[in-house]
Amino acid sequence: MTDSTGRVTLWGIEVFLTVAEEGSVSAAARRLAASPSGVSQHLTNLETALGRILIDRSHRPARLTAAGDIFRKRAQRIWNEAMQARAELAAGDLQNLSDLRLGMIEDFDGDVTPRLLSDIAGDLQDCHFLLETGASHHLFDLLENRTLDVVVAAELLQDAPAWVESHPLLEEPFVAAVPKGFATGTDVSLSSLQDLPFIHYTERHLMGRQISAHLVHNRVHLRHRFELDSYHAIMAMVASGAGWTILTPLGYLRASRFRDQADILPLPAPLSPLTRRITLSARQDVLQDMPSRLVERLKPLLQELIVDPATGRMPWLQDDLRVL
């Protein structure tokens, strides 16, 4: 935002950076919880103050001009410093926190996330919460550019970048989901599944790439006609007998409507076991002890809402699905 004298303020910088990232005024307005006309006017005011057009809004999606590209580098540094200062001022005491920008993996949005927000909202009466749910790689991108303060997501790399502090939360195995009654007991082999198409979780997401890499590592080639990005759609197809899939207990639990119409089993031989880890991550040394305090709140919720229900239905998961 700029005032009548043409001075640039943080709101103007935030508007500019958000429009540049989202590629449209309307998408930026939704993210900022502002009106499209207001966002457009603030961007115009900023451009007037700087004497340059920063974003070509006639193009779809909107794109930076040469001047906008130059200004974005400086604007991002200003915004990053301001957000770090805000976090450092609040980090000493959760009670002083005025804003918390939290990213949560989609797997948790039906149960864990609402409970966590309700829990911490009781302690932080004056805090404004911004929640972003999405794929793990997207959340880490938002953490890196300081759009989010904390993210709970699947671990991307065993060795996190130096700027990240990472707190392990949950480890879960990858499992096979097959049509109800297809297998007897808890064992199934790839040879017995050869007549069923493999329904692949999309490789556009980290989990899909992990599955593909594991198949290659085990020298297994599966016939698949479907590649989907929705647990519900995948489990609906498995439940209907259209194929089988590889996913995690979190994915199975999220597609609750189809839990009783499919069997969940260990990965079929000759595939070796595969696991993934869910972590809470923040920028190193910025929020002081706040990430660890959030971890303390999350772990009991994960035990109650994820581990206990899953191992109750599938006791064979007892040693592999665990809070860390």
PDB file of C-alpha atoms in Angstrom:
ATOM      1  CA  MET A   1       0.000   0.000   0.000  1.00  0.00           C
ATOM      2  CA  THR A   2       1.119   3.568  -0.632  1.00  0.00           C
ATOM      3  CA  ASP A   3      -0.364   6.670   0.929  1.00  0.00           C
ATOM      4  CA  SER A   4      -1.272   9.906  -0.828  1.00  0.00           C
ATOM      5  CA  THR A   5       2.343  11.087  -0.781  1.00  0.00           C
ATOM      6  CA  GLY A   6       3.517   8.026  -2.668  1.00  0.00           C
ATOM      7  CA  ARG A   7       5.416   6.334   0.143  1.00  0.00           C
ATOM      8  CA  VAL A   8       5.850   2.573  -0.141  1.00  0.00           C
ATOM      9  CA  THR A   9       4.748   0.404   2.792  1.00  0.00           C
ATOM     10  CA  LEU A  10       4.857  -3.305   3.593  1.00  0.00           C
ATOM     11  CA  TRP A  11       1.269  -3.872   2.481  1.00  0.00           C
ATOM     12  CA  GLY A  12       2.109  -2.591  -0.982  1.00  0.00           C
ATOM     13  CA  ILE A  13       5.095  -4.912  -1.116  1.00  0.00           C
ATOM     14  CA  GLU A  14       3.002  -7.888   0.042  1.00  0.00           C
ATOM     15  CA  VAL A  15       0.357  -7.142  -2.594  1.00  0.00           C
ATOM     16  CA  PHE A  16       2.979  -6.907  -5.337  1.00  0.00           C
ATOM     17  CA  LEU A  17       4.751 -10.134  -4.317  1.00  0.00           C
ATOM     18  CA  THR A  18       1.470 -12.036  -4.027  1.00  0.00           C
ATOM     19  CA  VAL A  19       0.205 -10.931  -7.448  1.00  0.00           C
ATOM     20  CA  ALA A  20       3.587 -11.834  -8.945  1.00  0.00           C
ATOM     21  CA  GLU A  21       3.458 -15.302  -7.375  1.00  0.00           C
ATOM     22  CA  GLU A  22      -0.208 -16.063  -8.056  1.00  0.00           C
ATOM     23  CA  GLY A  23      -0.261 -14.664 -11.594  1.00  0.00           C
ATOM     24  CA  SER A  24      -3.536 -12.783 -11.194  1.00  0.00           C
ATOM     25  CA  VAL A  25      -5.141 -10.071  -9.101  1.00  0.00           C
ATOM     26  CA  SER A  26      -8.152 -12.244  -8.242  1.00  0.00           C
ATOM     27  CA  ALA A  27      -6.017 -15.154  -6.981  1.00  0.00           C
ATOM     28  CA  ALA A  28      -3.873 -12.745  -4.963  1.00  0.00           C
ATOM     29  CA  ALA A  29      -7.008 -11.199  -3.457  1.00  0.00           C
ATOM     30  CA  ARG A  30      -8.250 -14.610  -2.300  1.00  0.00           C
ATOM     31  CA  ARG A  31      -4.914 -15.374  -0.667  1.00  0.00           C
ATOM     32  CA  LEU A  32      -4.742 -11.963   1.008  1.00  0.00           C
ATOM     33  CA  ALA A  33      -8.410 -12.022   2.070  1.00  0.00           C
ATOM     34  CA  ALA A  34      -8.902  -8.703   0.265  1.00  0.00           C
ATOM     35  CA  SER A  35     -11.108  -7.501  -2.584  1.00  0.00           C
ATOM     36  CA  PRO A  36      -9.785  -7.725  -6.164  1.00  0.00           C
ATOM     37  CA  SER A  37     -10.489  -4.025  -6.690  1.00  0.00           C
ATOM     38  CA  GLY A  38      -8.544  -3.164  -3.531  1.00  0.00           C
ATOM     39  CA  VAL A  39      -5.565  -5.304  -4.559  1.00  0.00           C
ATOM     40  CA  SER A  40      -5.596  -3.770  -8.023  1.00  0.00           C
ATOM     41  CA  GLN A  41      -5.689  -0.243  -6.592  1.00  0.00           C
ATOM     42  CA  HIS A  42      -2.841  -0.905  -4.162  1.00  0.00           C
ATOM     43  CA  LEU A  43      -0.732  -2.301  -7.002  1.00  0.00           C
ATOM     44  CA  THR A  44      -1.500   0.761  -9.131  1.00  0.00           C
ATOM     45  CA  ASN A  45      -0.557   3.049  -6.224  1.00  0.00           C
ATOM     46  CA  LEU A  46       2.748   1.218  -5.787  1.00  0.00           C
ATOM     47  CA  GLU A  47       3.533   1.514  -9.492  1.00  0.00           C
ATOM     48  CA  THR A  48       2.680   5.219  -9.395  1.00  0.00           C
ATOM     49  CA  ALA A  49       4.963   5.768  -6.410  1.00  0.00           C
ATOM     50  CA  LEU A  50       7.845   3.990  -8.160  1.00  0.00           C
ATOM     51  CA  GLY A  51       7.145   5.519 -11.548  1.00  0.00           C
ATOM     52  CA  ARG A  52       7.254   2.135 -13.296  1.00  0.00           C
ATOM     53  CA  ILE A  53       4.780  -0.533 -14.409  1.00  0.00           C
ATOM     54  CA  LEU A  54       5.722  -3.620 -12.431  1.00  0.00           C
ATOM     55  CA  ILE A  55       3.224  -6.232 -13.629  1.00  0.00           C
ATOM     56  CA  ASP A  56       1.639  -6.636 -17.056  1.00  0.00           C
ATOM     57  CA  ARG A  57      -1.941  -7.377 -16.040  1.00  0.00           C
ATOM     58  CA  SER A  58      -3.157  -7.608 -19.641  1.00  0.00           C
ATOM     59  CA  HIS A  59      -1.294 -10.883 -20.004  1.00  0.00           C
ATOM     60  CA  ARG A  60      -2.830 -14.156 -18.763  1.00  0.00           C
ATOM     61  CA  PRO A  61      -1.337 -15.119 -16.403  1.00  0.00           C
ATOM     62  CA  ALA A  62      -0.050 -11.718 -15.301  1.00  0.00           C
ATOM     63  CA  ARG A  63       3.711 -11.426 -15.669  1.00  0.00           C
ATOM     64  CA  LEU A  64       6.459  -9.196 -14.387  1.00  0.00           C
ATOM     65  CA  THR A  65       7.801  -6.420 -16.555  1.00  0.00           C
ATOM     66  CA  ALA A  66      11.559  -5.835 -16.692  1.00  0.00           C
ATOM     67  CA  ALA A  67      11.155  -3.204 -13.950  1.00  0.00           C
ATOM     68  CA  GLY A  68       9.005  -5.606 -11.926  1.00  0.00           C
ATOM     69  CA  ASP A  69      11.633  -8.314 -12.149  1.00  0.00           C
ATOM     70  CA  ILE A  70      14.254  -5.906 -10.775  1.00  0.00           C
ATOM     71  CA  PHE A  71      11.952  -4.653  -8.002  1.00  0.00           C
ATOM     72  CA  ARG A  72      10.864  -8.146  -6.975  1.00  0.00           C
ATOM     73  CA  LYS A  73      14.356  -9.103  -5.807  1.00  0.00           C
ATOM     74  CA  ARG A  74      14.549  -6.074  -3.516  1.00  0.00           C
ATOM     75  CA  ALA A  75      10.931  -6.363  -2.410  1.00  0.00           C
ATOM     76  CA  GLN A  76      11.393 -10.001  -1.410  1.00  0.00           C
ATOM     77  CA  ARG A  77      14.391  -9.097   0.736  1.00  0.00           C
ATOM     78  CA  ILE A  78      12.454  -6.318   2.471  1.00  0.00           C
ATOM     79  CA  TRP A  79       9.494  -8.614   3.092  1.00  0.00           C
ATOM     80  CA  ASN A  80      11.692 -11.451   4.349  1.00  0.00           C
ATOM     81  CA  GLU A  81      13.443  -9.186   6.839  1.00  0.00           C
ATOM     82  CA  ALA A  82      10.157  -7.771   8.097  1.00  0.00           C
ATOM     83  CA  MET A  83       8.663 -11.260   8.584  1.00  0.00           C
ATOM     84  CA  GLN A  84      11.766 -12.497  10.357  1.00  0.00           C
ATOM     85  CA  ALA A  85      11.666  -9.505  12.692  1.00  0.00           C
ATOM     86  CA  ARG A  86       7.988 -10.156  13.409  1.00  0.00           C
ATOM     87  CA  ALA A  87       8.678 -13.818  14.180  1.00  0.00           C
ATOM     88  CA  GLU A  88      11.649 -13.033  16.414  1.00  0.00           C
ATOM     89  CA  LEU A  89       9.648 -10.504  18.420  1.00  0.00           C
ATOM     90  CA  ALA A  90       6.856 -13.005  19.012  1.00  0.00           C
ATOM     91  CA  ALA A  91       8.863 -16.178  19.429  1.00  0.00           C
ATOM     92  CA  GLY A  92       9.796 -15.667  23.062  1.00  0.00           C
ATOM     93  CA  ASP A  93       6.245 -16.279  24.210  1.00  0.00           C
ATOM     94  CA  LEU A  94       3.404 -17.909  22.282  1.00  0.00           C
ATOM     95  CA  GLN A  95       1.007 -15.600  24.066  1.00  0.00           C
ATOM     96  CA  ASN A  96       2.531 -12.639  22.199  1.00  0.00           C
ATOM     97  CA  LEU A  97       2.088 -14.222  18.769  1.00  0.00           C
ATOM     98  CA  SER A  98      -0.238 -12.092  16.635  1.00  0.00           C
ATOM     99  CA  ASP A  99      -0.096 -14.188  13.435  1.00  0.00           C
ATOM    100  CA  LEU A 100       0.695 -17.831  12.710  1.00  0.00           C
ATOM    101  CA  ARG A 101       0.986 -18.974   9.107  1.00  0.00           C
ATOM    102  CA  LEU A 102       0.744 -22.743   9.150  1.00  0.00           C
ATOM    103  CA  GLY A 103       1.082 -25.191   6.267  1.00  0.00           C
ATOM    104  CA  MET A 104      -0.389 -28.677   6.732  1.00  0.00           C
ATOM    105  CA  ILE A 105      -0.222 -31.728   4.515  1.00  0.00           C
ATOM    106  CA  GLU A 106      -3.598 -32.528   2.950  1.00  0.00           C
ATOM    107  CA  ASP A 107      -3.618 -35.930   4.677  1.00  0.00           C
ATOM    108  CA  PHE A 108      -4.395 -34.199   7.996  1.00  0.00           C
ATOM    109  CA  ASP A 109      -7.121 -31.765   6.938  1.00  0.00           C
ATOM    110  CA  GLY A 110     -10.052 -33.914   8.037  1.00  0.00           C
ATOM    111  CA  ASP A 111      -9.043 -34.601  11.635  1.00  0.00           C
ATOM    112  CA  VAL A 112      -5.606 -33.577  12.894  1.00  0.00           C
ATOM    113  CA  THR A 113      -5.598 -30.015  11.553  1.00  0.00           C
ATOM    114  CA  PRO A 114      -8.973 -28.931  13.034  1.00  0.00           C
ATOM    115  CA  ARG A 115      -8.025 -30.397  16.438  1.00  0.00           C
ATOM    116  CA  LEU A 116      -4.623 -28.695  16.412  1.00  0.00           C
ATOM    117  CA  LEU A 117      -6.084 -25.309  15.516  1.00  0.00           C
ATOM    118  CA  SER A 118      -8.794 -25.617  18.170  1.00  0.00           C
ATOM    119  CA  ASP A 119      -6.182 -26.596  20.724  1.00  0.00           C
ATOM    120  CA  ILE A 120      -3.740 -23.743  20.126  1.00  0.00           C
ATOM    121  CA  ALA A 121      -6.483 -21.184  19.486  1.00  0.00           C
ATOM    122  CA  GLY A 122      -7.579 -21.595  23.095  1.00  0.00           C
ATOM    123  CA  ASP A 123      -4.149 -20.426  24.257  1.00  0.00           C
ATOM    124  CA  LEU A 124      -3.612 -17.735  21.616  1.00  0.00           C
ATOM    125  CA  GLN A 125      -6.712 -15.608  22.019  1.00  0.00           C
ATOM    126  CA  ASP A 126      -5.361 -12.667  20.002  1.00  0.00           C
ATOM    127  CA  CYS A 127      -3.615 -14.650  17.249  1.00  0.00           C
ATOM    128  CA  HIS A 128      -4.764 -14.622  13.621  1.00  0.00           C
ATOM    129  CA  PHE A 129      -4.299 -18.011  11.946  1.00  0.00           C
ATOM    130  CA  LEU A 130      -3.594 -18.514   8.261  1.00  0.00           C
ATOM    131  CA  LEU A 131      -3.803 -22.145   7.147  1.00  0.00           C
ATOM    132  CA  GLU A 132      -2.473 -23.443   3.846  1.00  0.00           C
ATOM    133  CA  THR A 133      -3.067 -27.089   2.919  1.00  0.00           C
ATOM    134  CA  GLY A 134      -1.424 -28.741  -0.028  1.00  0.00           C
ATOM    135  CA  ALA A 135       1.232 -31.071  -1.357  1.00  0.00           C
ATOM    136  CA  SER A 136       4.483 -31.311   0.608  1.00  0.00           C
ATOM    137  CA  HIS A 137       6.709 -29.775  -2.070  1.00  0.00           C
ATOM    138  CA  HIS A 138       4.363 -26.786  -2.383  1.00  0.00           C
ATOM    139  CA  LEU A 139       4.368 -26.186   1.376  1.00  0.00           C
ATOM    140  CA  PHE A 140       8.160 -26.289   1.545  1.00  0.00           C
ATOM    141  CA  ASP A 141       8.347 -23.758  -1.295  1.00  0.00           C
ATOM    142  CA  LEU A 142       6.113 -21.426   0.735  1.00  0.00           C
ATOM    143  CA  LEU A 143       8.281 -21.963   3.824  1.00  0.00           C
ATOM    144  CA  GLU A 144      11.425 -21.182   1.854  1.00  0.00           C
ATOM    145  CA  ASN A 145      10.058 -17.877   0.541  1.00  0.00           C
ATOM    146  CA  ARG A 146       8.714 -17.038   4.031  1.00  0.00           C
ATOM    147  CA  THR A 147       5.055 -17.125   3.034  1.00  0.00           C
ATOM    148  CA  LEU A 148       4.557 -19.687   5.834  1.00  0.00           C
ATOM    149  CA  ASP A 149       6.092 -19.869   9.316  1.00  0.00           C
ATOM    150  CA  VAL A 150       5.737 -23.604   9.974  1.00  0.00           C
ATOM    151  CA  VAL A 151       4.866 -26.584   7.760  1.00  0.00           C
ATOM    152  CA  VAL A 152       3.839 -30.136   8.596  1.00  0.00           C
ATOM    153  CA  ALA A 153       4.550 -32.291   5.568  1.00  0.00           C
ATOM    154  CA  ALA A 154       6.275 -35.385   4.234  1.00  0.00           C
ATOM    155  CA  GLU A 155      10.041 -35.242   4.523  1.00  0.00           C
ATOM    156  CA  LEU A 156      11.489 -34.238   1.157  1.00  0.00           C
ATOM    157  CA  LEU A 157      15.151 -35.061   1.774  1.00  0.00           C
ATOM    158  CA  GLN A 158      16.965 -36.954   4.512  1.00  0.00           C
ATOM    159  CA  ASP A 159      19.436 -34.083   4.719  1.00  0.00           C
ATOM    160  CA  ALA A 160      17.405 -30.880   5.073  1.00  0.00           C
ATOM    161  CA  PRO A 161      18.855 -27.555   3.847  1.00  0.00           C
ATOM    162  CA  ALA A 162      20.886 -25.626   6.422  1.00  0.00           C
ATOM    163  CA  TRP A 163      18.141 -23.019   6.854  1.00  0.00           C
ATOM    164  CA  VAL A 164      15.565 -25.628   7.990  1.00  0.00           C
ATOM    165  CA  GLU A 165      14.998 -26.991  11.475  1.00  0.00           C
ATOM    166  CA  SER A 166      13.096 -30.240  11.210  1.00  0.00           C
ATOM    167  CA  HIS A 167      11.216 -32.158  13.915  1.00  0.00           C
ATOM    168  CA  PRO A 168      10.129 -35.761  13.159  1.00  0.00           C
ATOM    169  CA  LEU A 169       6.501 -36.515  13.929  1.00  0.00           C
ATOM    170  CA  LEU A 170       5.281 -39.726  12.323  1.00  0.00           C
ATOM    171  CA  GLU A 171       6.661 -42.639  10.318  1.00  0.00           C
ATOM    172  CA  GLU A 172       4.376 -44.760   8.166  1.00  0.00           C
ATOM    173  CA  PRO A 173       4.886 -47.630   5.729  1.00  0.00           C
ATOM    174  CA  PHE A 174       3.654 -47.748   2.179  1.00  0.00           C
ATOM    175  CA  VAL A 175       0.986 -50.409   1.786  1.00  0.00           C
ATOM    176  CA  ALA A 176      -1.044 -52.090  -0.944  1.00  0.00           C
ATOM    177  CA  ALA A 177      -4.786 -51.514  -1.288  1.00  0.00           C
ATOM    178  CA  VAL A 178      -6.685 -54.247  -3.137  1.00  0.00           C
ATOM    179  CA  PRO A 179     -10.414 -54.902  -3.741  1.00  0.00           C
ATOM    180  CA  LYS A 180     -12.227 -56.401  -0.774  1.00  0.00           C
ATOM    181  CA  GLY A 181     -11.840 -60.182  -0.614  1.00  0.00           C
ATOM    182  CA  PHE A 182      -9.197 -60.287  -3.343  1.00  0.00           C
ATOM    183  CA  ALA A 183      -6.530 -61.595  -0.956  1.00  0.00           C
ATOM    184  CA  THR A 184      -6.672 -64.151   1.806  1.00  0.00           C
ATOM    185  CA  GLY A 185      -4.905 -63.230   5.013  1.00  0.00           C
ATOM    186  CA  THR A 186      -2.417 -60.361   4.999  1.00  0.00           C
ATOM    187  CA  ASP A 187      -0.172 -61.534   2.159  1.00  0.00           C
ATOM    188  CA  VAL A 188      -0.441 -61.016  -1.567  1.00  0.00           C
ATOM    189  CA  SER A 189       2.142 -61.377  -4.342  1.00  0.00           C
ATOM    190  CA  LEU A 190       2.683 -59.303  -7.462  1.00  0.00           C
ATOM    191  CA  SER A 191       2.002 -62.357  -9.583  1.00  0.00           C
ATOM    192  CA  SER A 192      -1.491 -62.664  -8.088  1.00  0.00           C
ATOM    193  CA  LEU A 193      -2.151 -59.000  -8.950  1.00  0.00           C
ATOM    194  CA  GLN A 194      -1.016 -59.226 -12.566  1.00  0.00           C
ATOM    195  CA  ASP A 195      -4.562 -59.231 -13.966  1.00  0.00           C
ATOM    196  CA  LEU A 196      -5.495 -56.047 -12.095  1.00  0.00           C
ATOM    197  CA  PRO A 197      -4.385 -52.630 -13.439  1.00  0.00           C
ATOM    198  CA  PHE A 198      -2.134 -50.626 -11.142  1.00  0.00           C
ATOM    199  CA  ILE A 199      -3.665 -47.272 -10.135  1.00  0.00           C
ATOM    200  CA  HIS A 200      -0.732 -44.899  -9.684  1.00  0.00           C
ATOM    201  CA  TYR A 201      -0.708 -41.879  -7.378  1.00  0.00           C
ATOM    202  CA  THR A 202       0.383 -38.960  -9.555  1.00  0.00           C
ATOM    203  CA  GLU A 203       4.107 -38.415 -10.074  1.00  0.00           C
ATOM    204  CA  ARG A 204       3.457 -34.657  -9.920  1.00  0.00           C
ATOM    205  CA  HIS A 205       3.547 -35.124  -6.142  1.00  0.00           C
ATOM    206  CA  LEU A 206       6.374 -36.359  -3.963  1.00  0.00           C
ATOM    207  CA  MET A 207       4.600 -39.532  -2.896  1.00  0.00           C
ATOM    208  CA  GLY A 208       4.001 -40.608  -6.479  1.00  0.00           C
ATOM    209  CA  ARG A 209       7.654 -40.066  -7.304  1.00  0.00           C
ATOM    210  CA  GLN A 210       8.684 -42.083  -4.247  1.00  0.00           C
ATOM    211  CA  ILE A 211       6.501 -44.977  -5.396  1.00  0.00           C
ATOM    212  CA  SER A 212       7.890 -44.848  -8.943  1.00  0.00           C
ATOM    213  CA  ALA A 213      11.485 -44.733  -7.690  1.00  0.00           C
ATOM    214  CA  HIS A 214      10.834 -47.721  -5.415  1.00  0.00           C
ATOM    215  CA  LEU A 215       9.395 -49.753  -8.286  1.00  0.00           C
ATOM    216  CA  VAL A 216      12.446 -48.965 -10.402  1.00  0.00           C
ATOM    217  CA  HIS A 217      14.788 -49.802  -7.511  1.00  0.00           C
ATOM    218  CA  ASN A 218      13.097 -53.200  -7.160  1.00  0.00           C
ATOM    219  CA  ARG A 219      13.096 -53.708 -10.951  1.00  0.00           C
ATOM    220  CA  VAL A 220       9.330 -54.008 -11.017  1.00  0.00           C
ATOM    221  CA  HIS A 221       7.276 -52.785 -13.977  1.00  0.00           C
ATOM    222  CA  LEU A 222       3.524 -52.547 -13.408  1.00  0.00           C
ATOM    223  CA  ARG A 223       0.843 -52.176 -16.022  1.00  0.00           C
ATOM    224  CA  HIS A 224      -1.121 -49.034 -15.183  1.00  0.00           C
ATOM    225  CA  ARG A 225      -3.821 -47.186 -17.077  1.00  0.00           C
ATOM    226  CA  PHE A 226      -4.672 -44.643 -14.398  1.00  0.00           C
ATOM    227  CA  GLU A 227      -2.633 -41.912 -12.690  1.00  0.00           C
ATOM    228  CA  LEU A 228      -4.680 -39.905 -10.200  1.00  0.00           C
ATOM    229  CA  ASP A 229      -4.012 -37.208  -7.593  1.00  0.00           C
ATOM    230  CA  SER A 230      -6.915 -37.942  -5.235  1.00  0.00           C
ATOM    231  CA  TYR A 231      -6.953 -40.548  -2.482  1.00  0.00           C
ATOM    232  CA  HIS A 232     -10.740 -40.682  -2.709  1.00  0.00           C
ATOM    233  CA  ALA A 233     -10.746 -41.307  -6.458  1.00  0.00           C
ATOM    234  CA  ILE A 234      -8.027 -43.953  -6.173  1.00  0.00           C
ATOM    235  CA  MET A 235      -9.754 -45.774  -3.328  1.00  0.00           C
ATOM    236  CA  ALA A 236     -13.119 -45.559  -5.112  1.00  0.00           C
ATOM    237  CA  MET A 237     -11.596 -47.364  -8.089  1.00  0.00           C
ATOM    238  CA  VAL A 238      -9.973 -49.979  -5.859  1.00  0.00           C
ATOM    239  CA  ALA A 239     -13.272 -50.499  -4.036  1.00  0.00           C
ATOM    240  CA  SER A 240     -15.065 -51.020  -7.359  1.00  0.00           C
ATOM    241  CA  GLY A 241     -12.559 -53.682  -8.402  1.00  0.00           C
ATOM    242  CA  ALA A 242     -11.016 -51.545 -11.153  1.00  0.00           C
ATOM    243  CA  GLY A 243      -7.462 -52.086  -9.909  1.00  0.00           C
ATOM    244  CA  TRP A 244      -5.060 -51.943  -6.979  1.00  0.00           C
ATOM    245  CA  THR A 245      -2.739 -49.277  -5.662  1.00  0.00           C
ATOM    246  CA  ILE A 246       0.183 -48.403  -3.411  1.00  0.00           C
ATOM    247  CA  LEU A 247      -0.391 -45.651  -0.858  1.00  0.00           C
ATOM    248  CA  THR A 248       0.105 -45.029   2.876  1.00  0.00           C
ATOM    249  CA  PRO A 249      -2.163 -45.596   5.894  1.00  0.00           C
ATOM    250  CA  LEU A 250      -2.800 -41.827   5.987  1.00  0.00           C
ATOM    251  CA  GLY A 251      -4.139 -41.958   2.444  1.00  0.00           C
ATOM    252  CA  TYR A 252      -6.320 -44.938   3.276  1.00  0.00           C
ATOM    253  CA  LEU A 253      -7.702 -43.291   6.416  1.00  0.00           C
ATOM    254  CA  ARG A 254      -8.421 -40.049   4.558  1.00  0.00           C
ATOM    255  CA  ALA A 255     -10.618 -41.897   2.046  1.00  0.00           C
ATOM    256  CA  SER A 256     -12.835 -43.046   4.917  1.00  0.00           C
ATOM    257  CA  ARG A 257     -15.859 -43.671   2.707  1.00  0.00           C
ATOM    258  CA  PHE A 258     -14.130 -46.658   1.098  1.00  0.00           C
ATOM    259  CA  ARG A 259     -12.353 -48.172   4.108  1.00  0.00           C
ATOM    260  CA  ASP A 260     -14.666 -51.176   4.322  1.00  0.00           C
ATOM    261  CA  GLN A 261     -14.598 -51.867   0.578  1.00  0.00           C
ATOM    262  CA  ALA A 262     -10.868 -52.571   0.242  1.00  0.00           C
ATOM    263  CA  ASP A 263      -8.200 -54.600   1.990  1.00  0.00           C
ATOM    264  CA  ILE A 264      -4.929 -53.005   3.106  1.00  0.00           C
ATOM    265  CA  LEU A 265      -1.876 -55.273   3.040  1.00  0.00           C
ATOM    266  CA  PRO A 266       1.919 -55.055   3.244  1.00  0.00           C
ATOM    267  CA  LEU A 267       3.649 -54.325  -0.058  1.00  0.00           C
ATOM    268  CA  PRO A 268       3.507 -57.473  -2.189  1.00  0.00           C
ATOM    269  CA  ALA A 269       6.625 -59.571  -2.737  1.00  0.00           C
ATOM    270  CA  PRO A 270       9.128 -59.082  -4.262  1.00  0.00           C
ATOM    271  CA  LEU A 271       8.813 -55.374  -3.362  1.00  0.00           C
ATOM    272  CA  SER A 272      10.938 -54.425  -0.367  1.00  0.00           C
ATOM    273  CA  PRO A 273       9.424 -52.310   2.453  1.00  0.00           C
ATOM    274  CA  LEU A 274       9.144 -48.551   1.898  1.00  0.00           C
ATOM    275  CA  THR A 275       8.399 -45.858   4.488  1.00  0.00           C
ATOM    276  CA  ARG A 276       7.950 -42.112   4.628  1.00  0.00           C
ATOM    277  CA  ARG A 277       8.327 -39.646   7.458  1.00  0.00           C
ATOM    278  CA  ILE A 278       6.106 -36.689   8.363  1.00  0.00           C
ATOM    279  CA  THR A 279       7.964 -33.764   9.931  1.00  0.00           C
ATOM    280  CA  LEU A 280       7.312 -30.291  11.282  1.00  0.00           C
ATOM    281  CA  SER A 281       9.699 -27.777   9.742  1.00  0.00           C
ATOM    282  CA  ALA A 282      10.465 -24.105  10.289  1.00  0.00           C
ATOM    283  CA  ARG A 283      13.265 -21.710   9.485  1.00  0.00           C
ATOM    284  CA  GLN A 284      16.344 -22.383  11.614  1.00  0.00           C
ATOM    285  CA  ASP A 285      16.596 -20.317  14.829  1.00  0.00           C
ATOM    286  CA  VAL A 286      13.806 -17.892  13.872  1.00  0.00           C
ATOM    287  CA  LEU A 287      10.905 -19.070  16.044  1.00  0.00           C
ATOM    288  CA  GLN A 288      13.044 -20.211  18.974  1.00  0.00           C
ATOM    289  CA  ASP A 289      11.097 -22.911  20.878  1.00  0.00           C
ATOM    290  CA  MET A 290       7.727 -22.471  19.168  1.00  0.00           C
ATOM    291  CA  PRO A 291       8.204 -25.359  16.659  1.00  0.00           C
ATOM    292  CA  SER A 292       9.089 -27.803  19.430  1.00  0.00           C
ATOM    293  CA  ARG A 293       6.067 -26.656  21.449  1.00  0.00           C
ATOM    294  CA  LEU A 294       3.827 -27.284  18.448  1.00  0.00           C
ATOM    295  CA  VAL A 295       5.392 -30.743  18.109  1.00  0.00           C
ATOM    296  CA  GLU A 296       4.431 -31.463  21.724  1.00  0.00           C
ATOM    297  CA  ARG A 297       0.826 -30.638  20.874  1.00  0.00           C
ATOM    298  CA  LEU A 298       0.804 -32.614  17.624  1.00  0.00           C
ATOM    299  CA  LYS A 299       2.226 -35.929  18.771  1.00  0.00           C
ATOM    300  CA  PRO A 300      -0.653 -36.886  21.113  1.00  0.00           C
ATOM    301  CA  LEU A 301      -3.129 -35.943  18.369  1.00  0.00           C
ATOM    302  CA  LEU A 302      -1.324 -38.149  15.852  1.00  0.00           C
ATOM    303  CA  GLN A 303      -1.371 -41.046  18.283  1.00  0.00           C
ATOM    304  CA  GLU A 304      -5.079 -40.599  19.029  1.00  0.00           C
ATOM    305  CA  LEU A 305      -6.370 -39.771  15.543  1.00  0.00           C
ATOM    306  CA  ILE A 306      -3.998 -41.708  13.268  1.00  0.00           C
ATOM    307  CA  VAL A 307      -1.965 -44.451  14.919  1.00  0.00           C
ATOM    308  CA  ASP A 308      -4.532 -45.907  17.320  1.00  0.00           C
ATOM    309  CA  PRO A 309      -7.408 -46.142  14.761  1.00  0.00           C
ATOM    310  CA  ALA A 310      -5.131 -47.556  12.057  1.00  0.00           C
ATOM    311  CA  THR A 311      -3.463 -50.198  14.220  1.00  0.00           C
ATOM    312  CA  GLY A 312      -6.835 -51.065  15.728  1.00  0.00           C
ATOM    313  CA  ARG A 313      -8.118 -51.969  12.259  1.00  0.00           C
ATOM    314  CA  MET A 314      -4.792 -53.387  11.029  1.00  0.00           C
ATOM    315  CA  PRO A 315      -2.780 -54.807  13.965  1.00  0.00           C
ATOM    316  CA  TRP A 316       0.038 -55.857  11.630  1.00  0.00           C
ATOM    317  CA  LEU A 317       0.916 -52.131  11.288  1.00  0.00           C
ATOM    318  CA  GLN A 318       1.801 -51.942  14.997  1.00  0.00           C
ATOM    319  CA  ASP A 319       5.584 -51.804  14.560  1.00  0.00           C
ATOM    320  CA  ASP A 320       5.674 -49.754  11.343  1.00  0.00           C
ATOM    321  CA  LEU A 321       3.178 -46.932  11.914  1.00  0.00           C
ATOM    322  CA  ARG A 322       4.436 -44.909  14.840  1.00  0.00           C
ATOM    323  CA  VAL A 323       4.767 -41.475  16.388  1.00  0.00           C
ATOM    324  CA  LEU A 324       8.459 -40.559  16.546  1.00  0.00           C
TER     325      LEU A 324
END
